[in-house]
CSV table of N, CA and C in Angstrom, one decimal:
chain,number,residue,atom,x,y,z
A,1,UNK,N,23.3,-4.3,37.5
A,1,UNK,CA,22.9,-4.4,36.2
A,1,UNK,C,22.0,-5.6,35.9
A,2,UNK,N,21.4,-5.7,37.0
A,2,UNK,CA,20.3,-7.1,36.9
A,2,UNK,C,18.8,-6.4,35.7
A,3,UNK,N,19.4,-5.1,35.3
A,3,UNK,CA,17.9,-4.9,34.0
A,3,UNK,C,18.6,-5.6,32.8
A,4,UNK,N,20.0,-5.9,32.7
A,4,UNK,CA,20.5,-6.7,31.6
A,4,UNK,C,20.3,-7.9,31.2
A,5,UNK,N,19.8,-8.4,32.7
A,5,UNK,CA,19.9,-10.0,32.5
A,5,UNK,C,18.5,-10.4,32.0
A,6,UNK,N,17.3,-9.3,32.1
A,6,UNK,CA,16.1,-9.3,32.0
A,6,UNK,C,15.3,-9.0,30.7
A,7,UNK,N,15.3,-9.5,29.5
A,7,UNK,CA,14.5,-8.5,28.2
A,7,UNK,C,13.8,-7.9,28.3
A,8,UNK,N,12.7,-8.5,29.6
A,8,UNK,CA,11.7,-7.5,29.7
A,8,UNK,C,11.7,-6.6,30.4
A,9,UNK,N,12.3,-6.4,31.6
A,9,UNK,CA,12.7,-5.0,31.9
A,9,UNK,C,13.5,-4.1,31.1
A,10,UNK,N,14.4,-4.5,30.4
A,10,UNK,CA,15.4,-3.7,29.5
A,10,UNK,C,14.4,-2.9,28.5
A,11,UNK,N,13.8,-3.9,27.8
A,11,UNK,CA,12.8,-3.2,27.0
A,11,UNK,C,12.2,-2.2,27.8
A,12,UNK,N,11.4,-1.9,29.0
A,12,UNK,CA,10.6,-1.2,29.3
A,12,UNK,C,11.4,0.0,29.5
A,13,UNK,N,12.9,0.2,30.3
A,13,UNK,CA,13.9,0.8,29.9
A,13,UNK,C,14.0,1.7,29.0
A,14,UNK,N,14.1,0.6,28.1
A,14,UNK,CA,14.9,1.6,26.9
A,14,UNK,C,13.8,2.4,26.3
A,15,UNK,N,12.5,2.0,26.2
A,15,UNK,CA,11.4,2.8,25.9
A,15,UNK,C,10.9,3.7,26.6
A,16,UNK,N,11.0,3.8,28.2
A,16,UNK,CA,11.2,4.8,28.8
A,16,UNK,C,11.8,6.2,28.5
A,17,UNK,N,13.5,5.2,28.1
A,17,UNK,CA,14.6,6.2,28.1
A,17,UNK,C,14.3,7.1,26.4
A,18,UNK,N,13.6,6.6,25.6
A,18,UNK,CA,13.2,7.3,24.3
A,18,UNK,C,12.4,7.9,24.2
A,19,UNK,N,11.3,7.5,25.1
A,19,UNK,CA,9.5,8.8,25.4
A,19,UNK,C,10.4,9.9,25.9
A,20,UNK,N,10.9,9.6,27.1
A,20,UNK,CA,12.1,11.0,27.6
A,20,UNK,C,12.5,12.0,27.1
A,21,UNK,N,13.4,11.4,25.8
A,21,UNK,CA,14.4,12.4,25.1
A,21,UNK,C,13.6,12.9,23.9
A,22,UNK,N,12.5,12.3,23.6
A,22,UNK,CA,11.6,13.1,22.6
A,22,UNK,C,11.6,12.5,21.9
A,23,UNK,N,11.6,11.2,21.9
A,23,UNK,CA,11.9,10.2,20.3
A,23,UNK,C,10.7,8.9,21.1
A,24,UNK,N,10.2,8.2,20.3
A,24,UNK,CA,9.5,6.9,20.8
A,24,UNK,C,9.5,6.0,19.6
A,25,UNK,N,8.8,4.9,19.2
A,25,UNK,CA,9.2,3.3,18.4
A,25,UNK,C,7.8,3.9,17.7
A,26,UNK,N,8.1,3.7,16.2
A,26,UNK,CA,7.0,3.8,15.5
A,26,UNK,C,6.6,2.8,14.5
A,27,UNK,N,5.5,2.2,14.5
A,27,UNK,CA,5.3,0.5,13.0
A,27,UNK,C,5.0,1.6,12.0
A,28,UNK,N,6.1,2.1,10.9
A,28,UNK,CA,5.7,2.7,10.0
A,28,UNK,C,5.2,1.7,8.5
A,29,UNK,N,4.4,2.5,8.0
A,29,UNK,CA,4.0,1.7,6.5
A,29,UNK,C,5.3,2.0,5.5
A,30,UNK,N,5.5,1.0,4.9
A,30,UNK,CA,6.9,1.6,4.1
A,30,UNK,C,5.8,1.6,2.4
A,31,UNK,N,4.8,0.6,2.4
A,31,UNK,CA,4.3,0.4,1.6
A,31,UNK,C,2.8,0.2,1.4
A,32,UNK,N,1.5,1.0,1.2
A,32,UNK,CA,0.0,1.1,1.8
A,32,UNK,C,-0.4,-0.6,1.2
A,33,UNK,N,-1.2,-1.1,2.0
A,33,UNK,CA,-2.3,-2.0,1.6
A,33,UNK,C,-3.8,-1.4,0.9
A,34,UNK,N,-4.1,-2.3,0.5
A,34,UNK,CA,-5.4,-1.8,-0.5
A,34,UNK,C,-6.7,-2.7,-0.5
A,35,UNK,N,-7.9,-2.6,-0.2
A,35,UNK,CA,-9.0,-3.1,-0.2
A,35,UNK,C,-10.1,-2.9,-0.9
A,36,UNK,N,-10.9,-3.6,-1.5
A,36,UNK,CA,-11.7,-3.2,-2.6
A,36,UNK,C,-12.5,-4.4,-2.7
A,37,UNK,N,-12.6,-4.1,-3.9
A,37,UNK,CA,-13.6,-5.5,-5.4
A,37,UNK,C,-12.9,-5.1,-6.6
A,38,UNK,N,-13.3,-5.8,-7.5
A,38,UNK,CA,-13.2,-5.6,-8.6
A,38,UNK,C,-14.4,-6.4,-9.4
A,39,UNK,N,-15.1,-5.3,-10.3
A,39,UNK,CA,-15.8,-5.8,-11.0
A,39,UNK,C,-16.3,-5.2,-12.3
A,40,UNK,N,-17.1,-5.8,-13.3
A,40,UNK,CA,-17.0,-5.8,-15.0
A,40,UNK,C,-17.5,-4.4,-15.1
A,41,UNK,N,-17.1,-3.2,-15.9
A,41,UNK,CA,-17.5,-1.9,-15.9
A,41,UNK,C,-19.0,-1.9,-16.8
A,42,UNK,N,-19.2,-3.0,-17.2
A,42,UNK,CA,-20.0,-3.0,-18.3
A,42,UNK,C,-21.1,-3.6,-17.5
A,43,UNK,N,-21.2,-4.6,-16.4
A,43,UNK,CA,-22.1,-5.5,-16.0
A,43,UNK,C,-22.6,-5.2,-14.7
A,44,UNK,N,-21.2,-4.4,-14.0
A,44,UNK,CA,-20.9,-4.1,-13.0
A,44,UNK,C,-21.1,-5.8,-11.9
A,45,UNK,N,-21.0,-6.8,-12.3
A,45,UNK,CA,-20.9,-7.8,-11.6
A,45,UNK,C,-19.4,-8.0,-11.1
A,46,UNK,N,-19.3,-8.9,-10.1
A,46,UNK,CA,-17.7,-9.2,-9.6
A,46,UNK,C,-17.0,-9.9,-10.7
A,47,UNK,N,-15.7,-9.4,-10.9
A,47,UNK,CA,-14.7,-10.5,-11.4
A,47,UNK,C,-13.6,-11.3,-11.0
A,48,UNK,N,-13.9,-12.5,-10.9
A,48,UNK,CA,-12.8,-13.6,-10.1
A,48,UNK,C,-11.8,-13.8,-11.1
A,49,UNK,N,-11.1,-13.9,-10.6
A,49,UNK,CA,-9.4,-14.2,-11.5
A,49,UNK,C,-8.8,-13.0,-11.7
A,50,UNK,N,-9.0,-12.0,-10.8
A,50,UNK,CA,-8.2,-10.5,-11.1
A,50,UNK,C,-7.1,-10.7,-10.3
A,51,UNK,N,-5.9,-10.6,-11.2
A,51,UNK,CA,-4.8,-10.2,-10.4
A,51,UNK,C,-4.7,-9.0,-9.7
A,52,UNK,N,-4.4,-8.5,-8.4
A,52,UNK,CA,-4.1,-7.6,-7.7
A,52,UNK,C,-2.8,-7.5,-7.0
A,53,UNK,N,-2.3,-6.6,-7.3
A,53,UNK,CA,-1.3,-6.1,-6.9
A,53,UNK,C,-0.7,-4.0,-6.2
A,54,UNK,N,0.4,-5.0,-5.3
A,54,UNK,CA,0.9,-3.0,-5.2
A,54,UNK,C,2.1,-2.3,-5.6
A,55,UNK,N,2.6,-1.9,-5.9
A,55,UNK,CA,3.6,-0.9,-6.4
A,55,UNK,C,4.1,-0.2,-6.0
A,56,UNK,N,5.7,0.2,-5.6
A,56,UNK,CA,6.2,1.2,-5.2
A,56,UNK,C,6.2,2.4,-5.9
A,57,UNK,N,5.7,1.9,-7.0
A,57,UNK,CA,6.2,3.0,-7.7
A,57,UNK,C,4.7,4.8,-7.5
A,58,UNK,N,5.3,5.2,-7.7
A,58,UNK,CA,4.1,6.4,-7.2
A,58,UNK,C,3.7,7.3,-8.3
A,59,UNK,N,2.2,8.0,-8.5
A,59,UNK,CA,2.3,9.2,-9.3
A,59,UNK,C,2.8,10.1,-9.1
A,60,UNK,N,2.9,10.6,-10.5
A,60,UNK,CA,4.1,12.3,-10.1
A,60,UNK,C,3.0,13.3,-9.9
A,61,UNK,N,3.6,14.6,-9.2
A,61,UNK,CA,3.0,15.2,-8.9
A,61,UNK,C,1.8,16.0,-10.3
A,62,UNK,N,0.8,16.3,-10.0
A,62,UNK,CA,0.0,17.1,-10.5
A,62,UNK,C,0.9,18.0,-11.2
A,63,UNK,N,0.7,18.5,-12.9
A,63,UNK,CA,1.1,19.4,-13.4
A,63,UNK,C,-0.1,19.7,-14.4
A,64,UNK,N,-0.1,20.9,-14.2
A,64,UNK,CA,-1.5,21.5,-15.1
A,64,UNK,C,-2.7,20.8,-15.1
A,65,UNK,N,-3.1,20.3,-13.5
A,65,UNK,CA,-4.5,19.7,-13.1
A,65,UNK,C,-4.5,18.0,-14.1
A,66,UNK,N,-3.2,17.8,-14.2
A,66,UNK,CA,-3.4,16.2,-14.6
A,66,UNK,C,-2.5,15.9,-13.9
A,67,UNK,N,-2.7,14.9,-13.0
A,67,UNK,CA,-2.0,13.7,-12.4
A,67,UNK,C,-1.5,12.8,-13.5
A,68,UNK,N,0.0,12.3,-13.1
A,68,UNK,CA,0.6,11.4,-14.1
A,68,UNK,C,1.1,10.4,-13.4
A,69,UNK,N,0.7,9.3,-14.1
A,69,UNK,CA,0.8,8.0,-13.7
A,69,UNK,C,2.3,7.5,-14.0
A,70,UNK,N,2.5,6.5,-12.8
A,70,UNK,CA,4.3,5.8,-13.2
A,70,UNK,C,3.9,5.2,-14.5
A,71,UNK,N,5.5,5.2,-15.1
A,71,UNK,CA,5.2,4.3,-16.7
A,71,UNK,C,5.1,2.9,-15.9
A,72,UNK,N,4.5,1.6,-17.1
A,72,UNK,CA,4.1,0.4,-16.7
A,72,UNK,C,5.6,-0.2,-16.4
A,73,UNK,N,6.3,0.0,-17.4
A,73,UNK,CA,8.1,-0.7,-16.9
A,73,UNK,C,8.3,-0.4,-15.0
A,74,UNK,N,8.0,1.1,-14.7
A,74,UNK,CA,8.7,0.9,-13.4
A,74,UNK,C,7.3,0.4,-12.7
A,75,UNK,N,5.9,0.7,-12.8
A,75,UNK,CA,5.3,-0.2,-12.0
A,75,UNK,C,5.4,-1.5,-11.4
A,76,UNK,N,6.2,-2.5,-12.6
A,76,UNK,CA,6.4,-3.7,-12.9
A,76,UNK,C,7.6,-3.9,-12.3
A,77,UNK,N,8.6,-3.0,-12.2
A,77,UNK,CA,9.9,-3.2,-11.7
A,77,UNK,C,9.9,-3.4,-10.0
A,78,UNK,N,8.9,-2.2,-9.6
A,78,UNK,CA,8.9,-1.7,-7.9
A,78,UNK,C,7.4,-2.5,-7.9
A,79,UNK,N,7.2,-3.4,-8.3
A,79,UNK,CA,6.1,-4.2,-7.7
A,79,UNK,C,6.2,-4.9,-6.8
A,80,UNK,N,5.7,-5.2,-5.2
A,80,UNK,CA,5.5,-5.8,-4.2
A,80,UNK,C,4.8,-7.4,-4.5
A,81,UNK,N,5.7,-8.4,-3.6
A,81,UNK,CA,4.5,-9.1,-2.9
A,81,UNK,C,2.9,-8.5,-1.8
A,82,UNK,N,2.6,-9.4,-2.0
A,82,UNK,CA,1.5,-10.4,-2.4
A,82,UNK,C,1.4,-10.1,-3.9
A,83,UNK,N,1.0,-10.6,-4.6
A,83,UNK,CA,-0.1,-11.0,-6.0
A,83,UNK,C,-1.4,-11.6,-5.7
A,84,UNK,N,-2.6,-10.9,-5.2
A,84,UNK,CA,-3.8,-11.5,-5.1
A,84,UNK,C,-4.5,-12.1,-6.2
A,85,UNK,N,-5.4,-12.7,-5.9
A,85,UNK,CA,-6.3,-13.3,-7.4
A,85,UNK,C,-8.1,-12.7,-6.2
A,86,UNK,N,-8.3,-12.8,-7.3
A,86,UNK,CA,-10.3,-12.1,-6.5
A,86,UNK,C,-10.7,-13.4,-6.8
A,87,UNK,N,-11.6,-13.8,-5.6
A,87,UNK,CA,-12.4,-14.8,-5.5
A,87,UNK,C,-13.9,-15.0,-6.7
A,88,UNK,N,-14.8,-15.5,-5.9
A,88,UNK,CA,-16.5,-15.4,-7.1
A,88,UNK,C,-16.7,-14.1,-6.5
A,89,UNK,N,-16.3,-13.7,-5.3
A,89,UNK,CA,-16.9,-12.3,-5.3
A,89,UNK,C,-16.2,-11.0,-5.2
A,90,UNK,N,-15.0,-11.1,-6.2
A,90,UNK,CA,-14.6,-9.7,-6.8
A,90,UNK,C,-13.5,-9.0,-5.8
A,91,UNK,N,-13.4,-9.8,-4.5
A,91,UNK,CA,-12.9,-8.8,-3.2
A,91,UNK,C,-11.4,-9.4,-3.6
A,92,UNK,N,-10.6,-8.6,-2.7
A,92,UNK,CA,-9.4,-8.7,-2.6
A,92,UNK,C,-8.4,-7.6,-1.0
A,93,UNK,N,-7.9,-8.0,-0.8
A,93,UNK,CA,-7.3,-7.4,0.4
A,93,UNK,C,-5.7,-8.2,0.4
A,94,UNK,N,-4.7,-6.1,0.7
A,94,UNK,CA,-3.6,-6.8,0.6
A,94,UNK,C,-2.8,-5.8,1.6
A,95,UNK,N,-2.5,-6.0,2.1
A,95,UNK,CA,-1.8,-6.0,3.7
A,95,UNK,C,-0.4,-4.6,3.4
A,96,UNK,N,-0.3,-3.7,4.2
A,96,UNK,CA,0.6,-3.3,4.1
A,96,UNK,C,2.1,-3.5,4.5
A,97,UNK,N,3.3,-2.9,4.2
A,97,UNK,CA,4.4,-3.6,4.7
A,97,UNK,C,4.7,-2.3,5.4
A,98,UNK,N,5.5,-2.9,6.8
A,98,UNK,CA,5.8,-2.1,7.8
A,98,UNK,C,7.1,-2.4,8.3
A,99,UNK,N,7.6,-1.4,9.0
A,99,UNK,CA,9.1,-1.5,10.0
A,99,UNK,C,9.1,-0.7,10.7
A,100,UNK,N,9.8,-1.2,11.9
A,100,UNK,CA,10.1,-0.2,13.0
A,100,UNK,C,10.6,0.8,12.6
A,101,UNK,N,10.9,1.9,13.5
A,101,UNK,CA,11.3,3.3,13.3
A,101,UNK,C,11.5,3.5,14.8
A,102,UNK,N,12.2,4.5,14.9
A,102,UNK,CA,12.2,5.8,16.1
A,102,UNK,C,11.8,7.3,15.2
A,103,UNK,N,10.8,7.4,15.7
A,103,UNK,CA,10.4,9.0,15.6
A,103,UNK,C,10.7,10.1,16.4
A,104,UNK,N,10.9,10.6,15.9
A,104,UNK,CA,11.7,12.3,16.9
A,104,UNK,C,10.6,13.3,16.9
A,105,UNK,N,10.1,13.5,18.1
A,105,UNK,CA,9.1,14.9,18.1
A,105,UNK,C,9.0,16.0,17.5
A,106,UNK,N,8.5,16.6,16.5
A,106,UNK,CA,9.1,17.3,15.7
A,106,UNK,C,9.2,17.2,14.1
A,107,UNK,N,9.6,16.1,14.1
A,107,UNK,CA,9.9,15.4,13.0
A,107,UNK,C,9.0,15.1,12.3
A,108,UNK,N,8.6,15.4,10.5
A,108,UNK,CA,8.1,14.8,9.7
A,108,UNK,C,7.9,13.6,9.6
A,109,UNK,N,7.3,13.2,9.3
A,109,UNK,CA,7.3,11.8,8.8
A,109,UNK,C,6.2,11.2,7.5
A,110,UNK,N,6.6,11.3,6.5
A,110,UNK,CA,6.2,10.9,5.5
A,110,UNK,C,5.2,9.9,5.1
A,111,UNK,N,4.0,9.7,4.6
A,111,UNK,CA,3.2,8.5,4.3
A,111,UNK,C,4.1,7.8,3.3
A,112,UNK,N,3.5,6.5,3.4
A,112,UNK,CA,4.0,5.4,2.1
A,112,UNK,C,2.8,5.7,1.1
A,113,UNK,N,3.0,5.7,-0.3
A,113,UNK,CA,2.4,6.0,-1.3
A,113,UNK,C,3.2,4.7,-2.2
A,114,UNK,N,1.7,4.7,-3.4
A,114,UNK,CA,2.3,3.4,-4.1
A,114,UNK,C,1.5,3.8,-4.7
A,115,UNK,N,1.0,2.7,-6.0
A,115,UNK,CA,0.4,2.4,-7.3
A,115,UNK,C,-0.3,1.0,-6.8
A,116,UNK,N,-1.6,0.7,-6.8
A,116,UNK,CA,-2.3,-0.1,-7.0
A,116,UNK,C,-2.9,-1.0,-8.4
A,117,UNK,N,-2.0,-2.1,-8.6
A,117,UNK,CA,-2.4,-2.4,-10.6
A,117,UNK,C,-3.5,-3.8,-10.3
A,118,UNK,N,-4.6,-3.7,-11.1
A,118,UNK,CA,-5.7,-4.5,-11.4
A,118,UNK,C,-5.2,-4.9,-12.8
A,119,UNK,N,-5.2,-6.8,-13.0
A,119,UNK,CA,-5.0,-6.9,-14.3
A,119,UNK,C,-5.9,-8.0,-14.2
A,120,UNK,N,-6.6,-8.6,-15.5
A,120,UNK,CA,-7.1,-10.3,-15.8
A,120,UNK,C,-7.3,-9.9,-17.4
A,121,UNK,N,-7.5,-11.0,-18.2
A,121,UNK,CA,-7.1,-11.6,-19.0
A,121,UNK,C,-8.6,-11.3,-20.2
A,122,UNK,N,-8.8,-10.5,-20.9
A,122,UNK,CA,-9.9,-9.9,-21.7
A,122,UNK,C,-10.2,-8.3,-21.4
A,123,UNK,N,-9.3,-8.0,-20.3
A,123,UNK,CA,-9.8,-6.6,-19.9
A,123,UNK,C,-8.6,-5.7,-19.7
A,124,UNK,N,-8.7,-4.5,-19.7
A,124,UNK,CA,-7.9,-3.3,-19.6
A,124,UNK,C,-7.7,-3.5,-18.5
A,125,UNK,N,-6.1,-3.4,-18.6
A,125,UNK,CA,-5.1,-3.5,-16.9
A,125,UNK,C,-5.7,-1.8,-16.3
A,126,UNK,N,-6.0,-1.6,-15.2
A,126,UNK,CA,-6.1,-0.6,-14.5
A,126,UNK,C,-5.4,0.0,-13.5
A,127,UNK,N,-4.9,1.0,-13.4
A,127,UNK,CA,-3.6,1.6,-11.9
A,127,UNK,C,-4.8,2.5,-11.1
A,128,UNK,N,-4.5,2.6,-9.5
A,128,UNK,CA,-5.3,3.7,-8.9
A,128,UNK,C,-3.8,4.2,-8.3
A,129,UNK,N,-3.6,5.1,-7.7
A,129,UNK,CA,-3.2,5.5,-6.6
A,129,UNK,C,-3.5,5.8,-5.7
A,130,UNK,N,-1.9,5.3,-4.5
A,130,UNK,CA,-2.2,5.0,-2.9
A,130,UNK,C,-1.4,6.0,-2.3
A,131,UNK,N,-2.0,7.1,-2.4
A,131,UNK,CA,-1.2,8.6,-1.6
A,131,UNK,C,-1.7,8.8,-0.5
A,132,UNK,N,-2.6,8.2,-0.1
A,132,UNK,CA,-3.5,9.0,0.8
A,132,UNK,C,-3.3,7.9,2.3
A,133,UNK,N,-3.5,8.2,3.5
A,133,UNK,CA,-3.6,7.4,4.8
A,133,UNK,C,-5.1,7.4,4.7
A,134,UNK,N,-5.2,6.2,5.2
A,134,UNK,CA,-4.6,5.1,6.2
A,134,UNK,C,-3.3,4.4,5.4
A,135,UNK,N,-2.9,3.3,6.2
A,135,UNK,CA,-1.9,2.8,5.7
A,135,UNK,C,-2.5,1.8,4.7
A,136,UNK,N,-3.8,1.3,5.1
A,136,UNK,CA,-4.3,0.4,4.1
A,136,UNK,C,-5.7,1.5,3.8
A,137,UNK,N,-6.0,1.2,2.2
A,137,UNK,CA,-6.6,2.1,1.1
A,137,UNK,C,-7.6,1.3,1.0
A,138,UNK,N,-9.1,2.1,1.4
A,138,UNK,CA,-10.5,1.0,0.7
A,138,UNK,C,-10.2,1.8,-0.3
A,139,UNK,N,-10.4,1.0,-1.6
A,139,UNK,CA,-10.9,1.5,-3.1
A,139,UNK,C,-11.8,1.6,-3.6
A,140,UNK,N,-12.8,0.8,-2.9
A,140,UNK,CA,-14.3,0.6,-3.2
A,140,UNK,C,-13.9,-0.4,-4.3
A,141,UNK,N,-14.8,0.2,-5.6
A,141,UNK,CA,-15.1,-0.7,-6.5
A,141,UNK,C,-14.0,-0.5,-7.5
A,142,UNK,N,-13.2,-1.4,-8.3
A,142,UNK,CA,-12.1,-1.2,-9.4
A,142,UNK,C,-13.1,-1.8,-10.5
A,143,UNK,N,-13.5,-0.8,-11.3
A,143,UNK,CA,-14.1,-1.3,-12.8
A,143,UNK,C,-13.1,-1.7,-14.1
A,144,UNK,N,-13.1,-2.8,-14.4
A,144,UNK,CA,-12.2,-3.4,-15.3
A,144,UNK,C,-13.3,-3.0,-16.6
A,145,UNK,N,-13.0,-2.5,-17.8
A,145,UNK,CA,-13.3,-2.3,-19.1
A,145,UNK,C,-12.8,-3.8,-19.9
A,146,UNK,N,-13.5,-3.9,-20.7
A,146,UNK,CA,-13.3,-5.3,-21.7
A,146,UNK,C,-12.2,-5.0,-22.4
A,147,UNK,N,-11.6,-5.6,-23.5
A,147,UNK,CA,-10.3,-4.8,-24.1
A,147,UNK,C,-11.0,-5.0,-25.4
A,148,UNK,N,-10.4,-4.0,-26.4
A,148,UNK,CA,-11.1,-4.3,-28.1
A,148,UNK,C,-10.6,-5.5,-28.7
A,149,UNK,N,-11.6,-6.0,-29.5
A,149,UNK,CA,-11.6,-6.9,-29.9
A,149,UNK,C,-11.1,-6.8,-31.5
């Protein structure tokens, strides 16, 4: 039992012994990252000081060709670290959260999906949704609208 005394052999081991039986180690996304800009809908320039954030919370399914968005309470409740802020140039990037797993051949395995919220301070807060793989989501461009005055 000298593969006990060894981590690195044991590991190679035990990962062996799981490709085998039809199962292997998976980094799953529990929660998508998101990449973009954000900028003025009106100016179409960048805006710096946009809060950015992600959400567990998810849209509900499509009913009668409208997608429905989480209410803002549970957005706010199932909201994730990071909180980004956008630089002078509008960008923002936020990392997905992952965990190990064992996957079974066979077996489903579900995407992480979430809500993407854009907020700053004169403008309409904005949600996108993050249904879709990769684990991390380009958005391209997030247009913030001005709010009424």
């Amino acid at each position: 039992w000298s593969v006990m005394k060894d981590p690195g052999q044991f590991s190679i081991l035990l990962s062996a012994a799981l490709f085998c039986s039809g199962c292997y180690p998976v980094h799953l996304a529990t929660s998508p990252g998101a990449a973009g800009s954000v900028v003025d809908a009106q100016t179409r320039k960048p805006l710096a000081g946009a809060e950015v954030f992600v959400s567990r919370a998810s849209y509900q399914e499509p009913t009668a060709d409208k997608v429905v968005p989480p209410s803002w309470p549970e957005v706010m409740r199932e909201a994730r670290l990071p909180v980004v802020v956008t630089g002078a140039d509008g960008r923002f990037r936020i990392s997905p959260t992952r965990r190990w797993a064992v996957h079974f051949v066979g077996h489903y395995t579900a995407d992480s999906c979430g809500t993407l919220v854009v907020r700053r301070g004169g403008f309409q807060e904005t949600m996108r949704s993050l249904d879709t793989p990769p684990s991390t989501v380009r958005v391209g461009e997030v247009q913030l609208k001005h709010t009424e005055r």
